[in-house]
PDB file of C-alpha atoms in Angstrom:
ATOM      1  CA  UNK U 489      -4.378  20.102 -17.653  1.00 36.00           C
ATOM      2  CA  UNK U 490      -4.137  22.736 -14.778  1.00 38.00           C
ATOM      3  CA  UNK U 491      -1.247  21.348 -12.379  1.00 40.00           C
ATOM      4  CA  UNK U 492      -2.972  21.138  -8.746  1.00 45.00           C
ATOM      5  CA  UNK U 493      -0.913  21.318  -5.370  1.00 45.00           C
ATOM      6  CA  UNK U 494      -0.804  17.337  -4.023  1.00 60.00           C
ATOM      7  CA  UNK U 495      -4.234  16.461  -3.483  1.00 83.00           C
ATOM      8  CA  UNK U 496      -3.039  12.849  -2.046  1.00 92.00           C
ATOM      9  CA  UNK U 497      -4.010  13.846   1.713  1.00 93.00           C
ATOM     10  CA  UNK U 498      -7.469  14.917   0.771  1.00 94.00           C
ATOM     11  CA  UNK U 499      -8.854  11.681  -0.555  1.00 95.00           C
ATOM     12  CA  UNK U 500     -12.022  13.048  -2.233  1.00 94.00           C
ATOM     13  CA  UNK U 501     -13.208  10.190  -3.761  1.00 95.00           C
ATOM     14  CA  UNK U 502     -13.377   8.104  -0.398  1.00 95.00           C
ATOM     15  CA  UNK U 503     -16.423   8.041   1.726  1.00 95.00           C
ATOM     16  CA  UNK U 504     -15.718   9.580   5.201  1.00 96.00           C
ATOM     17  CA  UNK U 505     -14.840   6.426   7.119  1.00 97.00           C
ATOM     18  CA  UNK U 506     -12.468   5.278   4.574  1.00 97.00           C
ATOM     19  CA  UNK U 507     -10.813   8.702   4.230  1.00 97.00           C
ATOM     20  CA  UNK U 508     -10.019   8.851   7.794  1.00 97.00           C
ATOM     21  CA  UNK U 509      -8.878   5.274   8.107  1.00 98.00           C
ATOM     22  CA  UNK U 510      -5.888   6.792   5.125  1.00 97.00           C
ATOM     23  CA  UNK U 511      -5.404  10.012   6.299  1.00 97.00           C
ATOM     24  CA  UNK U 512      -4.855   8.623   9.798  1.00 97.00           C
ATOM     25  CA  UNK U 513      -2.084   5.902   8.865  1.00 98.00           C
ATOM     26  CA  UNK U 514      -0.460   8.530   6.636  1.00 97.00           C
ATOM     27  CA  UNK U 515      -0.181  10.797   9.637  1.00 97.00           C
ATOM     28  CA  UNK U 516       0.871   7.893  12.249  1.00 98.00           C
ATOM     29  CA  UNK U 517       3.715   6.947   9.645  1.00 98.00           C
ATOM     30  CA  UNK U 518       4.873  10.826   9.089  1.00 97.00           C
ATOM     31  CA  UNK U 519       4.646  11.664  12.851  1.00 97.00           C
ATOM     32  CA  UNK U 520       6.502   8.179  13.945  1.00 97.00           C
ATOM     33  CA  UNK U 521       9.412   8.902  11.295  1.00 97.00           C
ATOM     34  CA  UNK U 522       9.471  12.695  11.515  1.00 95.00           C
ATOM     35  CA  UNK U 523      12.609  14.459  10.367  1.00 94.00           C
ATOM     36  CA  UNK U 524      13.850  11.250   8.654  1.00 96.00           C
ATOM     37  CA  UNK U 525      11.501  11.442   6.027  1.00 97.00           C
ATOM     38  CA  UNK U 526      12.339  13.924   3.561  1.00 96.00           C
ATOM     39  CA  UNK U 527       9.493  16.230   1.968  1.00 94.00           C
ATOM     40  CA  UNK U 528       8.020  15.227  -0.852  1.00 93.00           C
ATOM     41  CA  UNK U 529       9.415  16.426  -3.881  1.00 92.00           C
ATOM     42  CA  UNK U 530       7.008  14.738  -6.873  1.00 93.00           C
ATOM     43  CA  UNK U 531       6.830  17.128  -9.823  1.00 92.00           C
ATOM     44  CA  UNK U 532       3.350  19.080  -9.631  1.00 92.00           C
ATOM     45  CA  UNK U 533       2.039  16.745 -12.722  1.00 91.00           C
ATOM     46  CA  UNK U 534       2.481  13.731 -11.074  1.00 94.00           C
ATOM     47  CA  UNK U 535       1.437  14.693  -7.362  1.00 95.00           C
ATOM     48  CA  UNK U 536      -2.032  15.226  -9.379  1.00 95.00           C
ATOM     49  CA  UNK U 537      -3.053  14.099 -12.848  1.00 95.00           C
ATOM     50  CA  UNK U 538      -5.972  13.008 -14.845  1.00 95.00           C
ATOM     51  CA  UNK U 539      -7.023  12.080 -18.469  1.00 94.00           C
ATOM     52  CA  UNK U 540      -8.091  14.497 -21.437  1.00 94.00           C
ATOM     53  CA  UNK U 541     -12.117  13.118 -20.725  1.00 94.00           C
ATOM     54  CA  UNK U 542     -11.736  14.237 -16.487  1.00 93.00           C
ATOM     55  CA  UNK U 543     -13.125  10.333 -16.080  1.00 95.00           C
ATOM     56  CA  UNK U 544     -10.236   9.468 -14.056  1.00 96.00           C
ATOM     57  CA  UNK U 545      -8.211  11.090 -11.819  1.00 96.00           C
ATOM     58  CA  UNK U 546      -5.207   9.897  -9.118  1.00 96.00           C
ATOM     59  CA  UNK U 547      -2.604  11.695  -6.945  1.00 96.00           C
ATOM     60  CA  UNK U 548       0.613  10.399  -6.136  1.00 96.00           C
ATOM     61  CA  UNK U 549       2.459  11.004  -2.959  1.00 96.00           C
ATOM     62  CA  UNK U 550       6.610  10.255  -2.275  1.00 95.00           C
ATOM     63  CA  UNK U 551       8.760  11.118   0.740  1.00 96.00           C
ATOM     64  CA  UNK U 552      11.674   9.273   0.599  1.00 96.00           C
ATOM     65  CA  UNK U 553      13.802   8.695   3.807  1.00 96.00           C
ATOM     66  CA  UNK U 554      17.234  11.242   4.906  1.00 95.00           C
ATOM     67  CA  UNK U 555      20.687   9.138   4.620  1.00 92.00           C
ATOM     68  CA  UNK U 556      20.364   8.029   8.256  1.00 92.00           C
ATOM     69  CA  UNK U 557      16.902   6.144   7.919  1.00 95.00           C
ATOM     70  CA  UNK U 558      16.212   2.753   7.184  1.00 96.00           C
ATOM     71  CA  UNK U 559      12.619   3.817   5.322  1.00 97.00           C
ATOM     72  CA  UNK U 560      13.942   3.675   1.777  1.00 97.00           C
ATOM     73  CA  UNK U 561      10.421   5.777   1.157  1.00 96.00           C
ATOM     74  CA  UNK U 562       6.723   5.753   1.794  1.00 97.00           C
ATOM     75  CA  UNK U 563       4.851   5.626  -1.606  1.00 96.00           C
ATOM     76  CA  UNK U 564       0.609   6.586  -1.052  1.00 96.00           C
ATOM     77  CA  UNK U 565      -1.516   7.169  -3.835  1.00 96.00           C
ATOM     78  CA  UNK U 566      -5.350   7.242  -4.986  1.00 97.00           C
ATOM     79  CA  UNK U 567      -7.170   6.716  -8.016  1.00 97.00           C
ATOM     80  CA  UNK U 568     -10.834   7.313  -8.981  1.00 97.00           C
ATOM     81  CA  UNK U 569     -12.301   6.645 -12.219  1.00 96.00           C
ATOM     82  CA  UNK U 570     -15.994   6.500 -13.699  1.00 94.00           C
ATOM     83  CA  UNK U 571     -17.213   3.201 -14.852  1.00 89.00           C
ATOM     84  CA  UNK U 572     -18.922   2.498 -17.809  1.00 85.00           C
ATOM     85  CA  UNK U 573     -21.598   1.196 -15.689  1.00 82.00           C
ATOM     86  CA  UNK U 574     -22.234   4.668 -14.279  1.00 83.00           C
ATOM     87  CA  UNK U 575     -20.776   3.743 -11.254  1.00 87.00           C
ATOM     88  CA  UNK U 576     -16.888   4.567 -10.023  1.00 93.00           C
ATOM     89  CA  UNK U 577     -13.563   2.877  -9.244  1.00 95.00           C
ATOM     90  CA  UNK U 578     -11.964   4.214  -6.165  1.00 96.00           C
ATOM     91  CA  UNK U 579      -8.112   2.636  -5.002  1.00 97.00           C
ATOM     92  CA  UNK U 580      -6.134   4.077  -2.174  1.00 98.00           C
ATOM     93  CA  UNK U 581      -2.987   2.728  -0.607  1.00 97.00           C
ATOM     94  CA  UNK U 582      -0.040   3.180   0.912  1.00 98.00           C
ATOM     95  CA  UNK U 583       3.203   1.506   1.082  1.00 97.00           C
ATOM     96  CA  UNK U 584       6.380   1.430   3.074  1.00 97.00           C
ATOM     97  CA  UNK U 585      10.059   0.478   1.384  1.00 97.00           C
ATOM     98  CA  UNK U 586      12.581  -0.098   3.756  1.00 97.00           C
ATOM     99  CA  UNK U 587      16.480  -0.064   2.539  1.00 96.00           C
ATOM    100  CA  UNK U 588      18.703  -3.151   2.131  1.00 96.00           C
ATOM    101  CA  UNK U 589      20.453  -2.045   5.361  1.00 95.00           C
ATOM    102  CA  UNK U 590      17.488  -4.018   7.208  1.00 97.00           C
ATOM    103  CA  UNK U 591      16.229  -7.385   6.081  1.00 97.00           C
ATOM    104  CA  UNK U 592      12.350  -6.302   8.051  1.00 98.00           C
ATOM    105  CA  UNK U 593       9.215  -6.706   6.072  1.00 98.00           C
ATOM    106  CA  UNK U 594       7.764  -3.775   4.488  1.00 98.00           C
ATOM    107  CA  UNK U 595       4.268  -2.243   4.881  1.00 98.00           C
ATOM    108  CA  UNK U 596       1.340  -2.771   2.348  1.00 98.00           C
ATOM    109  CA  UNK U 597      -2.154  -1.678   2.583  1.00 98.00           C
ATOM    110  CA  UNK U 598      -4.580  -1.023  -0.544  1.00 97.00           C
ATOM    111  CA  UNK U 599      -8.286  -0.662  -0.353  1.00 98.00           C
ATOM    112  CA  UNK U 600     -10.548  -1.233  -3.789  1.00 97.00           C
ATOM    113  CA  UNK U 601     -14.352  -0.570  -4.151  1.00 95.00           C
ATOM    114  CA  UNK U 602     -15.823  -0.381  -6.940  1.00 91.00           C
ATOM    115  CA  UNK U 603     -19.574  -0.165  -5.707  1.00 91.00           C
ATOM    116  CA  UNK U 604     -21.143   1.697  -2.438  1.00 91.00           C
ATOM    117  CA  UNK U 605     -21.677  -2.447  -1.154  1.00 93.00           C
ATOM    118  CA  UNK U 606     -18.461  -3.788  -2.147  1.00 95.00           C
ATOM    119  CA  UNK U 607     -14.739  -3.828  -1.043  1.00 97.00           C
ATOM    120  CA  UNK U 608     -11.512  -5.678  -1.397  1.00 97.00           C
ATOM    121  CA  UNK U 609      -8.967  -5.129   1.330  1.00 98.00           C
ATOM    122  CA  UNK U 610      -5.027  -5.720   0.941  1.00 97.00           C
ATOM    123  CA  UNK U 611      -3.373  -5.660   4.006  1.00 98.00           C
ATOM    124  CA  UNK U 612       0.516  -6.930   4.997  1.00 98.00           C
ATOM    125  CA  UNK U 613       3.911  -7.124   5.878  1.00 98.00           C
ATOM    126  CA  UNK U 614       5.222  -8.780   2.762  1.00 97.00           C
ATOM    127  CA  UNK U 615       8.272 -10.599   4.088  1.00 98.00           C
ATOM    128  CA  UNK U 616      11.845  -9.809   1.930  1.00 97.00           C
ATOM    129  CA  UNK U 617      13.257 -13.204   2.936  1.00 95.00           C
ATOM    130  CA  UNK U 618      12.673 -16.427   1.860  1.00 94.00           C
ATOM    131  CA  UNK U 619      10.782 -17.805   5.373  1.00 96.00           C
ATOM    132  CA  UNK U 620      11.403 -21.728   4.664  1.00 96.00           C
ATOM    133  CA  UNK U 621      15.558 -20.672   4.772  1.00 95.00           C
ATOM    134  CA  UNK U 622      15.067 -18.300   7.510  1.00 95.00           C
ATOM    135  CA  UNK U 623      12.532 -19.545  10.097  1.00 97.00           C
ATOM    136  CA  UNK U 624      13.833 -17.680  12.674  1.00 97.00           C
ATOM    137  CA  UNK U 625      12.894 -14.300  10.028  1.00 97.00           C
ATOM    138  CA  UNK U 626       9.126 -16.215  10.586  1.00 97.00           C
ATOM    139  CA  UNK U 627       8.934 -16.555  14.000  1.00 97.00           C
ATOM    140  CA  UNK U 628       9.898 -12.790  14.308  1.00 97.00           C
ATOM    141  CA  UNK U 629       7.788 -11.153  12.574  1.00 97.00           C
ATOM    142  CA  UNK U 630       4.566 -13.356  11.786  1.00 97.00           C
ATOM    143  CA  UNK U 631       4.477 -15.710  14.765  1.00 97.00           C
ATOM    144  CA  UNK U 632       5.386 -13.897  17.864  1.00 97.00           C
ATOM    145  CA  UNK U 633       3.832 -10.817  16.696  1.00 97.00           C
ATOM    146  CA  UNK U 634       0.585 -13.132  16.641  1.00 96.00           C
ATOM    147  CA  UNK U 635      -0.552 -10.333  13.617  1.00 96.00           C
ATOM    148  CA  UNK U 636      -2.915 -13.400  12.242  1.00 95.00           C
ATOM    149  CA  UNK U 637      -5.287 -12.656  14.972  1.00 95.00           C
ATOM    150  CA  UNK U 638      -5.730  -9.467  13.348  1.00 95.00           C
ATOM    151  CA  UNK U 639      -6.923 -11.207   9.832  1.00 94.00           C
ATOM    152  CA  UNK U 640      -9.168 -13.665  11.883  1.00 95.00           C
ATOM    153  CA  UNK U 641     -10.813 -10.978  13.756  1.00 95.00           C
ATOM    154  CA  UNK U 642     -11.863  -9.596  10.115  1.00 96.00           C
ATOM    155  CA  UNK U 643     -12.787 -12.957   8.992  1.00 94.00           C
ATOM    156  CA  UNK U 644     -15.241 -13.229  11.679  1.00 95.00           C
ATOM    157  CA  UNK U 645     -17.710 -10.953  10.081  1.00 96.00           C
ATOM    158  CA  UNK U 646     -20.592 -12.723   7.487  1.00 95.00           C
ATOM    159  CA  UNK U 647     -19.837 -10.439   4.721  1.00 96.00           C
ATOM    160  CA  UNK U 648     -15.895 -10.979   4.963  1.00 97.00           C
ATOM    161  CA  UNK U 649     -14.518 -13.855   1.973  1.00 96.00           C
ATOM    162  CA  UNK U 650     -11.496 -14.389   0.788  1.00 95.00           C
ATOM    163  CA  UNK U 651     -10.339 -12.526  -2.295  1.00 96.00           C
ATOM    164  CA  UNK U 652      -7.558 -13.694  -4.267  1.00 93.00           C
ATOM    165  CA  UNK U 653      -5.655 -11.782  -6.535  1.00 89.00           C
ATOM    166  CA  UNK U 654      -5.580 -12.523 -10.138  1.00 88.00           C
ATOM    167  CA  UNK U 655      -1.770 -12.603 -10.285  1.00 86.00           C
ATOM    168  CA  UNK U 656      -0.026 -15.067  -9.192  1.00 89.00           C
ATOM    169  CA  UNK U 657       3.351 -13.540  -9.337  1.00 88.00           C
ATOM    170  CA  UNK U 658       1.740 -10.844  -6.440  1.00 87.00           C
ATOM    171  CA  UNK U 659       0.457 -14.043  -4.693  1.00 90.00           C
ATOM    172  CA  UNK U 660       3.600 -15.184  -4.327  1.00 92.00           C
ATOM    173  CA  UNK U 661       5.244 -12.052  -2.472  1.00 94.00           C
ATOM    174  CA  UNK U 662       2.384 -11.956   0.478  1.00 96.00           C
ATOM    175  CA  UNK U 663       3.245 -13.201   3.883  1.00 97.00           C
ATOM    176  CA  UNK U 664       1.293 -15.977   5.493  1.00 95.00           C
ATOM    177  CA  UNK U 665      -0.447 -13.615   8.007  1.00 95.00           C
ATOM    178  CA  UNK U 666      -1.669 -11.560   4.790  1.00 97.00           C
ATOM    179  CA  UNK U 667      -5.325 -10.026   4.599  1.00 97.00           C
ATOM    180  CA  UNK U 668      -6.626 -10.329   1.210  1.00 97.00           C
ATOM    181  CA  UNK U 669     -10.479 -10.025   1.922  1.00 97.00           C
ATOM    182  CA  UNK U 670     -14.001  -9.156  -0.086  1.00 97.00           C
ATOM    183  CA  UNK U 671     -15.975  -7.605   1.422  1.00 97.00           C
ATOM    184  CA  UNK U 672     -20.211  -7.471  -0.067  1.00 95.00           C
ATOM    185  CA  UNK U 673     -23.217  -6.496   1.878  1.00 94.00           C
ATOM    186  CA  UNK U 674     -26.737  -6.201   0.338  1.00 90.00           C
ATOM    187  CA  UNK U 675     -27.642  -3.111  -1.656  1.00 87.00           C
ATOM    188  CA  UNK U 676     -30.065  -1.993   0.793  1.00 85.00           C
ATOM    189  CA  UNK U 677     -26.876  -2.055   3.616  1.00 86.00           C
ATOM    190  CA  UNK U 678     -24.378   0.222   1.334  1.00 82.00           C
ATOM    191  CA  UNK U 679     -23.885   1.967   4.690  1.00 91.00           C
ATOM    192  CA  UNK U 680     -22.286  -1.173   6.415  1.00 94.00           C
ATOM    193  CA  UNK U 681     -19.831  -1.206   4.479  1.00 95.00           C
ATOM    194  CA  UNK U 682     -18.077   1.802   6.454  1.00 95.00           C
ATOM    195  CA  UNK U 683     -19.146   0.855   9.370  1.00 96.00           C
ATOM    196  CA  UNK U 684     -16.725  -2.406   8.768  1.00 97.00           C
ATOM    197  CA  UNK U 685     -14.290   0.388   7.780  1.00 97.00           C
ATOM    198  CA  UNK U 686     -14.378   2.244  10.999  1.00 97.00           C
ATOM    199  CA  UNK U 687     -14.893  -0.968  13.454  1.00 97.00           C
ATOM    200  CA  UNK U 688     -13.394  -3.522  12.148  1.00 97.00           C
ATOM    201  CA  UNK U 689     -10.534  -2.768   9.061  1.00 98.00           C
ATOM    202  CA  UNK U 690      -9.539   0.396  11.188  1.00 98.00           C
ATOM    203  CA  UNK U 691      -8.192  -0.882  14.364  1.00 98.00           C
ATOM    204  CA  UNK U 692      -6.714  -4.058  12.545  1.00 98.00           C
ATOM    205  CA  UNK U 693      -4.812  -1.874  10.061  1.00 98.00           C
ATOM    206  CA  UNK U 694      -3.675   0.424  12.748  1.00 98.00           C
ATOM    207  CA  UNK U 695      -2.131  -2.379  15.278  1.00 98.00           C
ATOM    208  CA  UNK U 696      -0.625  -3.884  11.458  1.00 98.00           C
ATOM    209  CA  UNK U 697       1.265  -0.543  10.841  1.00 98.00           C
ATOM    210  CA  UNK U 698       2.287   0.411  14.696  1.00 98.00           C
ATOM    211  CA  UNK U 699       3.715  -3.706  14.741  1.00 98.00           C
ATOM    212  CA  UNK U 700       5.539  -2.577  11.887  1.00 98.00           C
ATOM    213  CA  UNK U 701       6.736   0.603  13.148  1.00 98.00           C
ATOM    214  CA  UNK U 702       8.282  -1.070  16.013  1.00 97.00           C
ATOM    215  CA  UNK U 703       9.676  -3.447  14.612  1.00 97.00           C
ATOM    216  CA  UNK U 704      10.769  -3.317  11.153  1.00 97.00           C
ATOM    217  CA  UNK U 705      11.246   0.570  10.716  1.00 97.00           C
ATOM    218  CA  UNK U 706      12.491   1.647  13.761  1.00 94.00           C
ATOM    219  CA  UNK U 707      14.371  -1.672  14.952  1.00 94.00           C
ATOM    220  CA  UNK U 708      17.916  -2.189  13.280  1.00 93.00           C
ATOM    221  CA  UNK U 709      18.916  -5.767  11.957  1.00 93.00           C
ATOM    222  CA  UNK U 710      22.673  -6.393  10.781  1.00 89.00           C
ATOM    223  CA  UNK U 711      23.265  -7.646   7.906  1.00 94.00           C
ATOM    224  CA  UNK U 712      26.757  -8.625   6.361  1.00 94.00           C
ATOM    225  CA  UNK U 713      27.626  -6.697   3.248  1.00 95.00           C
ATOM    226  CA  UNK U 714      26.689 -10.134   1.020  1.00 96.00           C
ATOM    227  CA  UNK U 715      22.847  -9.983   2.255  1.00 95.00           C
ATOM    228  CA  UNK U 716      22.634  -6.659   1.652  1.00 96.00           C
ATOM    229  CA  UNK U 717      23.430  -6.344  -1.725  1.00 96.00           C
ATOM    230  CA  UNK U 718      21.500  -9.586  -2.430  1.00 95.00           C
ATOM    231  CA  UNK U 719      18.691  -7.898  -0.552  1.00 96.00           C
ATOM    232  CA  UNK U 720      19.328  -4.877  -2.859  1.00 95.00           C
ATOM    233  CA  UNK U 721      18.804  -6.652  -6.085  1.00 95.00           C
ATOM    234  CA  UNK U 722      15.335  -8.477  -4.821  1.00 95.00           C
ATOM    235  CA  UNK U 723      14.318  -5.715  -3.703  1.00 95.00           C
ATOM    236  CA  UNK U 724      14.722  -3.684  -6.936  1.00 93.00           C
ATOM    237  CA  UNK U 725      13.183  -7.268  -9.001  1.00 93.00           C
ATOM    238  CA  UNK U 726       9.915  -6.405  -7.425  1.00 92.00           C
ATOM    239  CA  UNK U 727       9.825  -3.071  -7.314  1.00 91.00           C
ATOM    240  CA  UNK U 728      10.396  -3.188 -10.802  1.00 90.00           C
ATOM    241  CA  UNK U 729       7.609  -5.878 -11.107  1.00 90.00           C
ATOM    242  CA  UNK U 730       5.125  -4.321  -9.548  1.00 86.00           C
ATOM    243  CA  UNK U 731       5.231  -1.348 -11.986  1.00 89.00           C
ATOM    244  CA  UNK U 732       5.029  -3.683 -14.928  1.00 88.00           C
ATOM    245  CA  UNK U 733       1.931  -6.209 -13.606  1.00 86.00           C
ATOM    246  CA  UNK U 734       0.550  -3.643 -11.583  1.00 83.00           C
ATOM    247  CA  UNK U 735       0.772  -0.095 -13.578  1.00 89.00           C
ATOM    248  CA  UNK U 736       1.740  -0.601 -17.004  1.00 90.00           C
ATOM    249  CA  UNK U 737      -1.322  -1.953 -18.254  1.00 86.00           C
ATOM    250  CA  UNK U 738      -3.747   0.184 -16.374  1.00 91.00           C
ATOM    251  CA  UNK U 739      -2.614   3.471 -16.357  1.00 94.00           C
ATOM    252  CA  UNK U 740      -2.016   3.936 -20.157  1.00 94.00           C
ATOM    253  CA  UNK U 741      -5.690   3.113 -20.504  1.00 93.00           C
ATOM    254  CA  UNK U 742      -7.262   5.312 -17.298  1.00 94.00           C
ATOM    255  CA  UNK U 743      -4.905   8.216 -18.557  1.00 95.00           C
ATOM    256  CA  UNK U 744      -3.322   7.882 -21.890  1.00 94.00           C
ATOM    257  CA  UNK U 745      -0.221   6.927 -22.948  1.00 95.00           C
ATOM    258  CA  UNK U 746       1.297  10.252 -22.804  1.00 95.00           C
ATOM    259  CA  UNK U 747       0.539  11.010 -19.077  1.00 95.00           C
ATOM    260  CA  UNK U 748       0.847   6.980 -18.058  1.00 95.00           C
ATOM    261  CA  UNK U 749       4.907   7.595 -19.856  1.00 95.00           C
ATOM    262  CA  UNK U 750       5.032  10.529 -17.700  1.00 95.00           C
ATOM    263  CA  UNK U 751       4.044   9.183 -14.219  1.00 95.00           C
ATOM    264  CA  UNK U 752       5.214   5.849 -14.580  1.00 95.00           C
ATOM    265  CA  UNK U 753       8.791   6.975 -15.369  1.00 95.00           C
ATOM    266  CA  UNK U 754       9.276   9.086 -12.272  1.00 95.00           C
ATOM    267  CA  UNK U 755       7.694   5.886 -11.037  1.00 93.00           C
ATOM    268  CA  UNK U 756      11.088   4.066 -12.166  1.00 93.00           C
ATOM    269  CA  UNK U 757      13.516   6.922 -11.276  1.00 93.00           C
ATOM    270  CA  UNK U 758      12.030   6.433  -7.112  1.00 92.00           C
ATOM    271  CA  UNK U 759      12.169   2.401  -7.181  1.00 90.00           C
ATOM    272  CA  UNK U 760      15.044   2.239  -9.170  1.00 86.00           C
ATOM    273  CA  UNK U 761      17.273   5.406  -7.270  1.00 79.00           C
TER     274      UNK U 761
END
């Protein structure tokens, strides 16, 4: 396979709405952090890879945050891959780890279609404290925020459902003020579909992100040395988690074993480091 330069910003795969919506909140979260994000450093096969077939293909993007940061790293990535159907699977997303020297929530959005007329959105804070213990941790950052106006605006719209996940484990790590929604227009609207990218998920993703921002990344929370290091190990449970649920089935079968081993293990190197 010819090694590409990162394709991650380019988003080829995404209709025009959607790749904006990504390429924006990549850039808001780069130009917020600036110099405290460190460049990204991903070896050339795993910035860009695809199978021996060129059915799928994904890019992989890391910039992990300077000593002084609280941003443990920003993790974005997309994947596209032909269906047997004749149609095509295209995932973006972008997440944002923050380091056990802050107890704030992290940052979480992933968007799924897998037809012009459909789309699942994933879209949250997912809190790193157990809210029933800590309802002050609640009250910060889910009810005075008032961030579940944002998922009722959304659910406002006739073609906006509910999706739930088929995992119950990743269920169970969402915050209540979570957006987990289908979204499925009629086959003769395909083109509705981003225009509920660009009015409606845009703005709502973008006020998500700049609340967390300003409050989680660039706000500093003491914690003793005892939550920290308790802190540590959850956070490295679900990082680890989410690379077995989420990765380890899929990617040895979009890719191959031999390029899933090689991803997935600088994968574990960044969550585990």
């Amino acid at each position: 396979m010819e090694h590409h330069e990162s394709k991650f910003k380019e988003f080829p795969y995404a209709s025009v709405p959607h790749r904006e919506l990504m390429v924006e909140l990549v850039s808001t979260v780069e130009n917020r952090l600036g110099e405290s994000l460190l460049p990204c450093t991903l070896p050339s096969h795993v910035q860009y890879f695809e199978n021996e077939s060129a059915t799928a293909h994904a890019s992989l993007y890391v910039r992990s945050g300077n000593s002084s940061s609280q941003v443990d790293f920003i993790l974005g990535s997309w994947v596209h891959c032909n269906l047997p159907t004749g149609g095509a699977l295209n995932i973006t997303s972008l997440s944002a780890y923050l380091r056990p020297s802050t107890d704030a929530p992290n940052f979480l959005i992933e968007v799924i279609r897998s037809s012009p007329t459909t789309l699942i959105l994933i879209l949250d804070l997912p809190p790193r404290k157990d809210l029933v213990q800590h309802p002050d941790y609640l009250k910060t950052f889910y009810e005075e925020t008032q961030l579940d106006k944002q998922r009722q605006l959304l659910e406002k719209l006739p073609e906006v459902k509910p999706y739930f996940s088929s995992s119950l484990y990743i269920r169970s790590l969402v915050s209540p003020l979570a957006i987990l929604v289908s979204i499925e227009t009629e086959p003769s609207q395909a083109i509705r579909i981003d225009e509920i990218i660009q009015d409606h998920i845009s703005p709502v993703a973008k006020v998500m992100l700049d609340t967390w921002l300003d409050l989680c990344a660039c706000t500093e929370r003491r914690l003793t040395d005892d939550e920290s290091a308790d802190l540590a190990k959850r956070d490295r449970i679900i990082k680890n988690k989410t690379i077995e649920i989420d990765l380890e089935s899929s990617f040895p079968r979009l890719f191959g074993q031999e390029v899933a081993n090689q991803v997935l293990g600088v994968l574990r190197e960044i969550y585990n480091s």
